[in-house]
Amino acid sequence: MTLHGTIHLHPAHVVGPVRRRTFGSFVEHMARCVYTGVYEPGHPLADADGLRTDVLALTRELGVSSVRYPGGNFVSGYRWEDGVGPVEQRPRRLELAWHSTETNAFGLDEFMTWADKAQVEPMYAVNLGTRGTQEALDVLEYTNAPTGTAWADARAANGHEEPYGIRMWCLGNEMDGPWQIGHKTAEEYGRLAAETARAMRRMDPDLELVACGSSFPSMPTFGAWEQAVLAAGYEAIDMISAHIYFREDHAADQASYLAAAEELDDYLDAVVAACDHARTLGKHSKRIMISVDEWNVTNASRGGDAGEDPSGEDWPEAPAFAESTYTAQDAVVVGNLLISLLRHTDRVASASQAQLVNVLGPIRTVPGGPAWRQTIFHPFALTSRHVSGQVLATVSESPERANPRRGGTSPVLDAVATWDEGTGSLVVLAVSRSRGQDLEITVPLGAFGEDLAVQEAVVLHDEDPYAVNTADDPDRVLPRPLAGARIEEGTMRATLPPISWAMIRLGRQD
């Protein structure tokens, strides 16, 4: 029996603009993200700077807009100056966040060279764990100041005469986490972040600064942490960070996992409420936006993560761990999480999927060998490529199914749409969470005129929801044409298979 769902939308009902920074990513000195990921001198496809050109090409194809660097937990013990200057003179360090050896062969200048070639905007994080305000000012001078001062002249001596002009800066990382080097209380961090933000603005008042929110919504500090941090530095910052990951904990958890976007919706609503409460208490006029600068899915419960976190007496270089091999189902959930981010575009100003390569990455590599697209690559790339204009307020109606994790039910259909009036492009992103039945969707289009036609319709689905892409079979799971997507009497109709994500692009007829 086929299920039925309806998506209601109207061009006048706008949430906010499509923001290119929603399609950010994250590169951390963790496991194989940098070394044998983006950077591998000696690889057959490495360029003169040691950057893997296959990974660069895939990054551009993925549609990444910005990249957060260099961490993550790594940044809370990082000395940025270790990673600039002649490579042969850079110190090797014991890296405490991930119990490995950091060679510092790849640092700030290499990252900026990579970012330029990848055509992405840099988002730089400063160390507020073991260091503080002075370190932030030093690296800001190195990156953004014109020559004529010590750190700017050092940048020029290292081959980069012109300032980099980095606009987005993260004030530390997950500072309420006991696992964080330099872990702090909310009051300690709030004061340090505010002092650092004010000092950085003396050098460059137009920076966009992101303060650390609580590490995860399940943290006991969540909510109270945001209040304390915002009370200390509301006017000095622009965004507050939000981090969240999802996984299918066991086979019986499949229905709840498929509806993970509802948890993201609730989390973002809670962060917005905390920010607006602080705005009211402080009688501020501006609104604090959200940077979801770590989000993704993992599949550790199904043995998908390669390797164990290193420990003990061994301090390896770029060890392989946290390398999820993603399934078709994971890709559907990622597509649904992107739907959630878009429908919160009024307050989500930036987002970074964690991470880009190997470590929970949409891109995987073999050292000395190939790179390929994981399943989660595809919904991200298609969404980034096609959405534009305004995000529309979208209401979906469909049957509901049990959601044990939330103790209730969740609809089998979730969707969002974007409308670009200038180009006449209407993009509908939809997910079927049904596990055994097709889902026919209808979208009334009367408010958009009579000249729309289906220009492209693709679906990501596999008969085996746990099918994966590998180096030997990199195209096992791909988006396929969605047969039968059509417009009849002013209504768009399409049928989605179980556990699927679809992108349907409509445009004006010639």
Coordinates of C-alpha atoms in Angstrom, one line a residue:
M1 CA 0.0 0.0 0.0
T2 CA 1.3 3.4 -1.0
L3 CA 1.4 6.2 1.7
H4 CA 0.4 9.7 0.8
G5 CA 1.8 13.1 1.9
T6 CA 1.3 16.7 1.0
I7 CA 3.8 19.6 1.1
H8 CA 2.2 23.1 1.4
L9 CA 4.2 26.2 0.5
H10 CA 3.7 29.7 -0.8
P11 CA 6.2 32.2 -2.2
A12 CA 5.1 34.9 0.3
H13 CA 5.8 32.7 3.3
V14 CA 9.6 33.2 3.7
V15 CA 11.8 32.0 6.5
G16 CA 14.9 33.8 5.3
P17 CA 17.6 33.8 2.6
V18 CA 19.5 30.7 1.5
R19 CA 22.9 31.3 3.1
R20 CA 26.0 30.0 1.3
R21 CA 27.7 29.5 4.7
T22 CA 25.2 26.8 5.5
F23 CA 27.3 24.5 3.3
G24 CA 30.5 24.7 5.3
S25 CA 32.9 21.9 6.3
F26 CA 35.6 21.3 8.9
V27 CA 39.3 20.4 8.7
E28 CA 41.0 19.4 11.9
H29 CA 44.4 18.0 12.7
M30 CA 42.8 14.8 13.8
A31 CA 43.6 11.3 12.5
R32 CA 43.8 11.3 8.7
C33 CA 41.8 14.5 7.9
V34 CA 44.9 16.6 7.1
Y35 CA 47.8 14.1 6.5
T36 CA 46.9 11.7 3.7
G37 CA 43.6 13.6 3.5
V38 CA 44.0 17.1 2.1
Y39 CA 47.8 17.0 2.2
E40 CA 50.0 14.2 1.0
P41 CA 53.3 15.1 -0.6
G42 CA 54.5 12.3 -2.8
H43 CA 51.0 11.2 -3.8
P44 CA 50.8 10.7 -7.6
L45 CA 48.1 13.4 -7.7
A46 CA 49.8 15.9 -5.3
D47 CA 50.6 19.3 -6.6
A48 CA 53.7 21.3 -5.9
D49 CA 52.3 22.3 -2.5
G50 CA 51.7 18.7 -1.5
L51 CA 48.0 19.1 -1.8
R52 CA 45.9 16.2 -3.2
T53 CA 44.3 17.5 -6.3
D54 CA 41.7 14.7 -6.3
V55 CA 40.5 15.9 -2.9
L56 CA 40.6 19.5 -4.1
A57 CA 38.4 18.6 -7.0
L58 CA 35.9 16.7 -4.8
T59 CA 35.8 19.6 -2.4
R60 CA 34.8 21.9 -5.1
E61 CA 32.2 19.4 -6.5
L62 CA 30.8 19.0 -3.0
G63 CA 30.0 22.7 -3.0
V64 CA 31.7 23.6 0.2
S65 CA 31.5 27.3 1.0
S66 CA 33.6 27.7 4.1
V67 CA 36.0 25.5 6.2
R68 CA 36.6 25.7 9.9
Y69 CA 40.3 25.1 10.9
P70 CA 42.4 23.8 12.7
G71 CA 40.0 22.4 15.3
G72 CA 38.1 21.0 17.1
N73 CA 39.7 19.6 20.3
F74 CA 43.1 20.0 18.6
V75 CA 43.0 23.8 18.7
S76 CA 42.9 23.9 22.6
G77 CA 46.6 22.8 22.8
Y78 CA 47.8 24.2 19.4
R79 CA 50.6 26.7 19.0
W80 CA 49.8 28.2 15.6
E81 CA 53.3 29.5 15.1
D82 CA 54.7 25.9 15.1
G83 CA 53.0 25.6 11.7
V84 CA 54.5 28.6 9.8
G85 CA 58.0 29.2 8.4
P86 CA 60.4 26.7 6.8
V87 CA 59.0 23.2 7.2
E88 CA 62.3 21.7 8.1
Q89 CA 62.6 24.1 11.1
R90 CA 59.1 23.4 12.5
P91 CA 58.9 21.5 15.8
R92 CA 57.3 18.1 16.2
R93 CA 54.9 18.0 19.2
L94 CA 53.0 15.5 21.2
E95 CA 49.4 16.3 20.3
L96 CA 47.3 15.7 23.5
A97 CA 43.8 15.9 22.1
W98 CA 44.1 12.9 19.9
H99 CA 47.2 11.3 21.4
S100 CA 49.3 11.5 18.3
T101 CA 52.5 13.2 17.0
E102 CA 52.0 16.5 15.2
T103 CA 54.7 17.1 12.6
N104 CA 53.5 20.6 11.8
A105 CA 54.3 20.0 8.1
F106 CA 50.9 21.5 7.4
G107 CA 50.0 24.8 9.1
L108 CA 48.2 28.1 8.6
D109 CA 49.9 29.1 5.4
E110 CA 49.4 25.7 3.8
F111 CA 45.7 25.8 4.9
M112 CA 45.2 29.2 3.3
T113 CA 46.9 28.0 0.1
W114 CA 44.6 24.9 0.1
A115 CA 41.5 27.1 0.9
D116 CA 42.3 29.3 -2.1
K117 CA 42.6 26.3 -4.4
A118 CA 39.5 24.7 -3.0
Q119 CA 37.6 28.0 -3.4
V120 CA 36.4 28.1 0.2
E121 CA 36.2 30.8 2.8
P122 CA 38.4 30.2 5.8
M123 CA 37.0 30.1 9.4
Y124 CA 39.8 30.1 11.9
A125 CA 39.7 29.0 15.5
V126 CA 42.0 30.3 18.2
N127 CA 43.3 28.5 21.2
L128 CA 41.5 29.7 24.4
G129 CA 42.4 26.4 26.2
T130 CA 46.1 26.6 27.0
R131 CA 46.6 30.1 25.6
G132 CA 44.4 33.2 25.3
T133 CA 44.0 36.8 24.2
Q134 CA 47.6 37.5 23.2
E135 CA 47.8 34.4 21.0
A136 CA 44.6 35.4 19.3
L137 CA 45.9 38.9 18.6
D138 CA 49.2 37.5 17.3
V139 CA 47.6 35.1 14.8
L140 CA 45.1 37.9 13.8
E141 CA 48.0 40.2 13.0
Y142 CA 49.8 37.4 11.1
T143 CA 46.7 36.8 8.9
N144 CA 45.1 40.1 8.5
A145 CA 47.5 43.0 9.1
P146 CA 49.4 44.8 6.3
T147 CA 53.1 44.5 6.4
G148 CA 55.0 46.8 8.7
T149 CA 54.6 44.9 11.9
A150 CA 56.4 41.9 13.3
W151 CA 53.8 39.2 12.6
A152 CA 52.7 40.6 9.3
D153 CA 56.3 40.9 8.2
A154 CA 56.8 37.3 9.2
R155 CA 53.9 36.3 6.9
A156 CA 55.5 38.2 4.1
A157 CA 58.8 36.5 4.8
N158 CA 57.0 33.2 4.5
G159 CA 55.9 34.1 1.0
H160 CA 52.5 35.7 1.6
E161 CA 52.9 39.5 1.1
E162 CA 49.2 40.3 1.0
P163 CA 46.9 39.9 4.1
Y164 CA 44.7 36.9 4.1
G165 CA 41.7 38.9 5.3
I166 CA 40.0 36.1 7.4
R167 CA 36.6 37.3 8.5
M168 CA 35.2 34.4 10.6
W169 CA 36.9 33.5 13.9
C170 CA 36.0 30.9 16.5
L171 CA 36.8 31.8 20.1
G172 CA 38.0 28.4 21.2
N173 CA 36.2 25.0 21.0
E174 CA 33.8 23.1 23.3
M175 CA 35.3 24.8 26.4
D176 CA 32.6 23.3 28.8
G177 CA 33.8 19.8 27.9
P178 CA 35.9 18.0 30.6
W179 CA 37.8 16.4 27.7
Q180 CA 38.9 19.8 26.5
I181 CA 42.5 20.8 27.2
G182 CA 42.1 24.0 29.3
H183 CA 38.5 23.2 30.2
K184 CA 36.8 26.1 31.9
T185 CA 33.7 27.1 33.8
A186 CA 31.1 29.2 32.0
E187 CA 32.2 32.3 33.9
E188 CA 35.9 31.7 33.2
Y189 CA 35.3 31.1 29.5
G190 CA 32.8 33.9 29.2
R191 CA 35.2 36.5 30.5
L192 CA 38.1 35.2 28.4
A193 CA 36.0 35.1 25.3
A194 CA 34.6 38.6 25.8
E195 CA 38.1 40.0 26.5
T196 CA 39.5 38.3 23.5
A197 CA 36.7 39.4 21.2
R198 CA 37.0 43.1 22.3
A199 CA 40.7 43.0 21.8
M200 CA 40.4 41.5 18.4
R201 CA 37.9 44.1 17.4
R202 CA 40.4 46.9 18.3
M203 CA 42.6 45.5 15.5
D204 CA 39.7 44.8 13.1
P205 CA 36.2 45.9 14.1
D206 CA 34.5 44.1 11.1
L207 CA 35.4 40.5 12.2
E208 CA 32.6 38.0 12.7
L209 CA 33.2 36.2 16.0
V210 CA 31.8 32.9 17.2
A211 CA 31.7 32.1 21.0
C212 CA 31.6 28.6 22.2
G213 CA 28.1 27.3 23.1
S214 CA 27.8 24.2 25.3
S215 CA 29.4 21.3 23.5
F216 CA 26.3 19.2 23.0
P217 CA 22.6 19.5 23.9
S218 CA 23.0 16.5 26.3
M219 CA 25.6 18.4 28.4
P220 CA 24.5 19.2 31.9
T221 CA 25.8 22.7 31.3
F222 CA 23.6 23.3 28.2
G223 CA 21.4 26.4 28.6
A224 CA 23.1 27.8 31.7
W225 CA 26.4 27.9 29.8
E226 CA 24.9 30.0 27.0
Q227 CA 23.4 32.4 29.5
A228 CA 26.7 33.0 31.3
V229 CA 28.7 33.4 28.1
L230 CA 26.2 35.7 26.5
A231 CA 25.9 37.8 29.7
A232 CA 29.7 38.3 29.6
G233 CA 30.1 39.2 26.0
Y234 CA 26.8 39.6 24.1
E235 CA 27.8 42.8 22.3
A236 CA 31.3 41.6 21.5
I237 CA 30.2 38.5 19.5
D238 CA 28.1 37.7 16.5
M239 CA 27.3 34.0 16.8
I240 CA 27.3 31.2 19.3
S241 CA 28.3 27.7 18.3
A242 CA 26.2 24.5 18.4
H243 CA 27.6 21.0 18.0
I244 CA 25.5 17.8 17.4
Y245 CA 26.1 14.3 16.0
F246 CA 23.6 11.4 15.4
R247 CA 23.9 7.7 15.0
E248 CA 21.8 4.6 14.8
D249 CA 22.5 3.0 18.2
H250 CA 21.1 -0.5 17.3
A251 CA 18.9 -2.1 14.7
A252 CA 15.7 -1.5 16.7
D253 CA 16.6 2.2 16.7
Q254 CA 16.2 2.7 12.9
A255 CA 12.9 4.6 13.0
S256 CA 14.3 7.1 15.6
Y257 CA 17.5 7.5 13.6
L258 CA 15.6 8.3 10.4
A259 CA 13.8 11.1 12.3
A260 CA 17.0 12.6 13.8
A261 CA 16.2 15.9 12.1
E262 CA 13.5 16.4 14.7
E263 CA 16.1 16.4 17.4
L264 CA 18.1 18.9 15.5
D265 CA 15.0 21.1 15.1
D266 CA 14.4 21.0 18.9
Y267 CA 18.1 21.7 19.6
L268 CA 18.3 24.7 17.3
D269 CA 15.0 26.1 18.8
A270 CA 16.5 25.7 22.3
V271 CA 19.7 27.6 21.3
V272 CA 17.6 30.4 19.7
A273 CA 15.5 30.6 22.9
A274 CA 18.7 30.9 25.1
C275 CA 20.1 33.6 22.8
D276 CA 16.9 35.6 22.8
H277 CA 16.5 35.2 26.6
A278 CA 19.9 36.8 27.0
R279 CA 19.0 39.5 24.6
T280 CA 15.9 40.3 26.7
L281 CA 17.8 40.3 30.0
G282 CA 20.6 42.5 28.6
K283 CA 18.2 44.8 26.7
H284 CA 20.3 44.3 23.6
S285 CA 19.0 45.3 20.1
K286 CA 21.0 42.9 17.9
R287 CA 20.2 39.2 17.7
I288 CA 22.9 36.5 18.2
M289 CA 23.0 34.0 15.3
I290 CA 24.0 30.4 15.5
S291 CA 27.1 28.7 14.0
V292 CA 26.4 24.9 13.8
D293 CA 30.1 24.4 13.3
E294 CA 30.1 20.7 14.0
W295 CA 27.3 18.4 12.8
N296 CA 27.1 15.0 11.1
V297 CA 26.1 11.4 11.5
T298 CA 28.3 8.5 12.6
N299 CA 27.8 4.8 12.3
A300 CA 30.1 3.4 14.9
S301 CA 27.5 0.9 16.2
R302 CA 27.7 -1.0 12.9
G303 CA 31.5 -1.3 12.9
G304 CA 31.9 1.6 10.5
D305 CA 34.6 3.5 12.3
A306 CA 38.1 2.4 11.3
G307 CA 40.6 2.1 14.1
E308 CA 40.6 2.8 17.8
D309 CA 41.7 6.2 19.3
P310 CA 45.4 5.9 20.0
S311 CA 46.5 5.7 23.6
G312 CA 49.4 4.4 25.8
E313 CA 53.0 4.8 24.9
D314 CA 52.5 5.0 21.2
W315 CA 52.1 8.5 19.7
P316 CA 51.6 7.8 16.0
E317 CA 51.5 10.2 13.1
A318 CA 48.1 10.6 11.5
P319 CA 46.6 7.4 12.8
A320 CA 43.5 6.0 11.1
F321 CA 40.4 6.2 13.4
A322 CA 36.9 7.7 13.4
E323 CA 36.5 6.8 9.7
S324 CA 32.9 6.1 9.3
T325 CA 31.9 4.1 6.2
Y326 CA 28.6 5.7 5.4
T327 CA 25.5 3.8 4.3
A328 CA 22.6 4.8 2.0
Q329 CA 20.5 5.3 5.1
D330 CA 23.1 7.7 6.6
A331 CA 22.9 9.7 3.4
V332 CA 19.1 10.0 3.8
V333 CA 19.6 11.3 7.4
V334 CA 22.2 13.8 6.3
G335 CA 19.9 15.1 3.6
N336 CA 17.2 15.5 6.3
L337 CA 19.6 17.3 8.6
L338 CA 20.3 19.8 5.8
I339 CA 16.5 20.3 5.5
S340 CA 16.5 21.2 9.2
L341 CA 19.4 23.7 8.8
L342 CA 17.7 25.4 5.9
R343 CA 14.4 25.8 7.7
H344 CA 16.3 27.5 10.5
T345 CA 18.0 29.9 8.1
D346 CA 16.6 32.9 9.9
R347 CA 19.0 32.1 12.8
V348 CA 21.6 29.7 11.5
A349 CA 24.2 31.9 9.9
S350 CA 26.9 29.3 9.4
A351 CA 27.3 25.5 9.6
S352 CA 30.2 23.2 9.2
Q353 CA 29.8 19.5 8.6
A354 CA 32.4 17.6 10.5
Q355 CA 34.7 16.7 8.9
L356 CA 35.7 17.0 5.3
V357 CA 38.0 14.0 4.6
N358 CA 38.3 10.6 6.2
V359 CA 37.3 11.6 9.8
L360 CA 33.5 11.3 9.5
G361 CA 34.1 12.6 6.0
P362 CA 32.0 12.7 2.9
I363 CA 35.3 12.2 1.1
R364 CA 37.5 9.1 1.8
T365 CA 41.1 8.5 0.6
V366 CA 43.6 5.7 0.5
P367 CA 47.2 6.8 1.3
G368 CA 49.0 6.8 -2.1
G369 CA 45.7 5.7 -3.7
P370 CA 42.3 6.9 -4.8
A371 CA 39.7 9.3 -3.3
W372 CA 36.0 8.7 -3.6
R373 CA 32.6 10.0 -2.6
Q374 CA 30.9 8.5 0.4
T375 CA 27.1 8.2 0.3
I376 CA 26.7 11.4 2.4
F377 CA 28.5 13.4 -0.3
H378 CA 25.6 13.3 -2.6
P379 CA 22.7 15.1 -0.7
F380 CA 25.2 17.7 0.5
A381 CA 26.5 18.4 -3.1
L382 CA 23.0 18.5 -4.7
T383 CA 21.6 20.7 -2.0
S384 CA 24.5 23.1 -2.1
R385 CA 24.3 23.2 -5.9
H386 CA 20.6 23.8 -6.4
V387 CA 19.1 25.8 -3.6
S388 CA 19.0 29.6 -4.0
G389 CA 16.9 32.6 -3.2
Q390 CA 14.7 32.3 -0.2
V391 CA 13.8 29.4 2.1
L392 CA 10.1 29.0 2.2
A393 CA 8.1 28.1 5.3
T394 CA 7.0 24.6 4.5
V395 CA 4.2 22.5 6.1
S396 CA 4.1 18.8 5.5
E397 CA 1.2 16.4 6.1
S398 CA 1.8 12.6 6.2
P399 CA 1.2 9.5 8.2
E400 CA 3.1 9.1 11.5
R401 CA 5.2 6.2 12.7
A402 CA 6.6 5.3 16.1
N403 CA 9.7 7.1 17.3
P404 CA 10.9 5.2 20.4
R405 CA 13.8 7.5 21.2
R406 CA 11.4 10.5 21.5
G407 CA 8.6 8.4 23.1
G408 CA 6.1 9.3 20.5
T409 CA 5.6 9.4 16.7
S410 CA 7.3 11.2 13.8
P411 CA 5.9 11.9 10.3
V412 CA 7.2 9.8 7.5
L413 CA 7.6 12.9 5.3
D414 CA 9.8 15.9 5.9
A415 CA 10.6 18.6 3.4
V416 CA 11.7 22.1 2.7
A417 CA 11.6 24.3 -0.4
T418 CA 13.6 27.3 -1.8
W419 CA 12.3 29.8 -4.2
D420 CA 14.4 32.1 -6.4
E421 CA 12.0 34.6 -7.9
G422 CA 14.7 36.1 -10.2
T423 CA 15.4 32.8 -11.9
G424 CA 12.0 31.2 -11.4
S425 CA 13.6 28.2 -9.7
L426 CA 11.6 26.2 -7.1
V427 CA 13.6 23.4 -5.4
V428 CA 11.8 20.9 -3.2
L429 CA 13.9 18.7 -0.9
A430 CA 12.0 15.8 0.6
V431 CA 12.7 12.7 2.7
S432 CA 10.7 9.6 3.1
R433 CA 11.3 7.9 6.5
S434 CA 8.9 5.1 5.6
R435 CA 10.7 1.8 6.0
G436 CA 8.5 -0.4 3.9
Q437 CA 6.1 1.5 1.7
D438 CA 6.4 4.0 -1.1
L439 CA 5.4 7.6 -0.3
E440 CA 3.4 9.6 -2.9
I441 CA 3.9 13.3 -2.4
T442 CA 1.8 16.1 -3.8
V443 CA 2.8 19.8 -3.8
P444 CA 0.1 22.3 -4.8
L445 CA 1.7 25.0 -7.0
G446 CA -1.1 27.4 -7.7
A447 CA 0.6 30.3 -6.0
F448 CA 3.7 30.1 -8.3
G449 CA 1.9 30.6 -11.6
E450 CA 1.2 28.2 -14.4
D451 CA 4.6 28.1 -16.2
L452 CA 6.5 25.8 -13.9
A453 CA 7.9 22.5 -15.2
V454 CA 10.0 19.7 -13.6
Q455 CA 13.5 20.3 -14.8
E456 CA 15.4 17.8 -12.7
A457 CA 14.3 15.1 -10.2
V458 CA 16.7 12.7 -8.5
V459 CA 16.4 10.3 -5.6
L460 CA 19.0 8.8 -3.3
H461 CA 17.8 5.3 -2.3
D462 CA 19.1 1.7 -2.2
E463 CA 17.2 -1.5 -1.7
D464 CA 19.7 -2.2 0.9
P465 CA 19.7 0.8 3.3
Y466 CA 23.1 -0.4 4.6
A467 CA 24.8 -0.3 1.2
V468 CA 28.1 1.6 1.1
N469 CA 30.6 3.1 -1.3
T470 CA 34.1 1.8 -1.1
A471 CA 37.4 2.3 -3.0
D472 CA 36.6 -0.9 -5.0
D473 CA 33.0 0.1 -5.6
P474 CA 32.8 3.9 -5.3
D475 CA 29.5 4.3 -7.1
R476 CA 27.4 1.6 -5.4
V477 CA 25.1 4.3 -3.9
L478 CA 24.4 7.2 -6.2
P479 CA 21.5 9.6 -6.8
R480 CA 19.3 8.3 -9.6
P481 CA 16.6 9.9 -11.8
L482 CA 13.3 10.0 -9.9
A483 CA 10.9 8.6 -12.5
G484 CA 7.4 9.9 -12.7
A485 CA 8.0 13.3 -11.1
R486 CA 5.5 15.6 -13.0
I487 CA 3.1 18.5 -12.8
E488 CA -0.6 17.7 -13.3
E489 CA -3.3 20.5 -13.0
G490 CA -1.1 22.8 -11.0
T491 CA 0.1 20.1 -8.6
M492 CA 3.6 18.5 -8.5
R493 CA 3.5 14.7 -7.9
A494 CA 6.2 12.2 -7.2
T495 CA 6.6 8.9 -5.5
L496 CA 9.5 8.3 -3.2
P497 CA 10.7 4.8 -2.3
P498 CA 11.2 3.8 1.3
I499 CA 14.1 5.4 3.2
S500 CA 15.0 8.0 0.5
W501 CA 16.0 11.6 -0.1
A502 CA 14.9 13.5 -3.2
M503 CA 15.7 16.8 -4.9
I504 CA 13.1 18.1 -7.3
R505 CA 13.9 21.3 -9.2
L506 CA 11.2 23.1 -11.0
G507 CA 11.6 26.1 -13.3
R508 CA 9.8 28.3 -15.8
Q509 CA 9.1 26.8 -19.1
D510 CA 10.9 28.4 -22.1

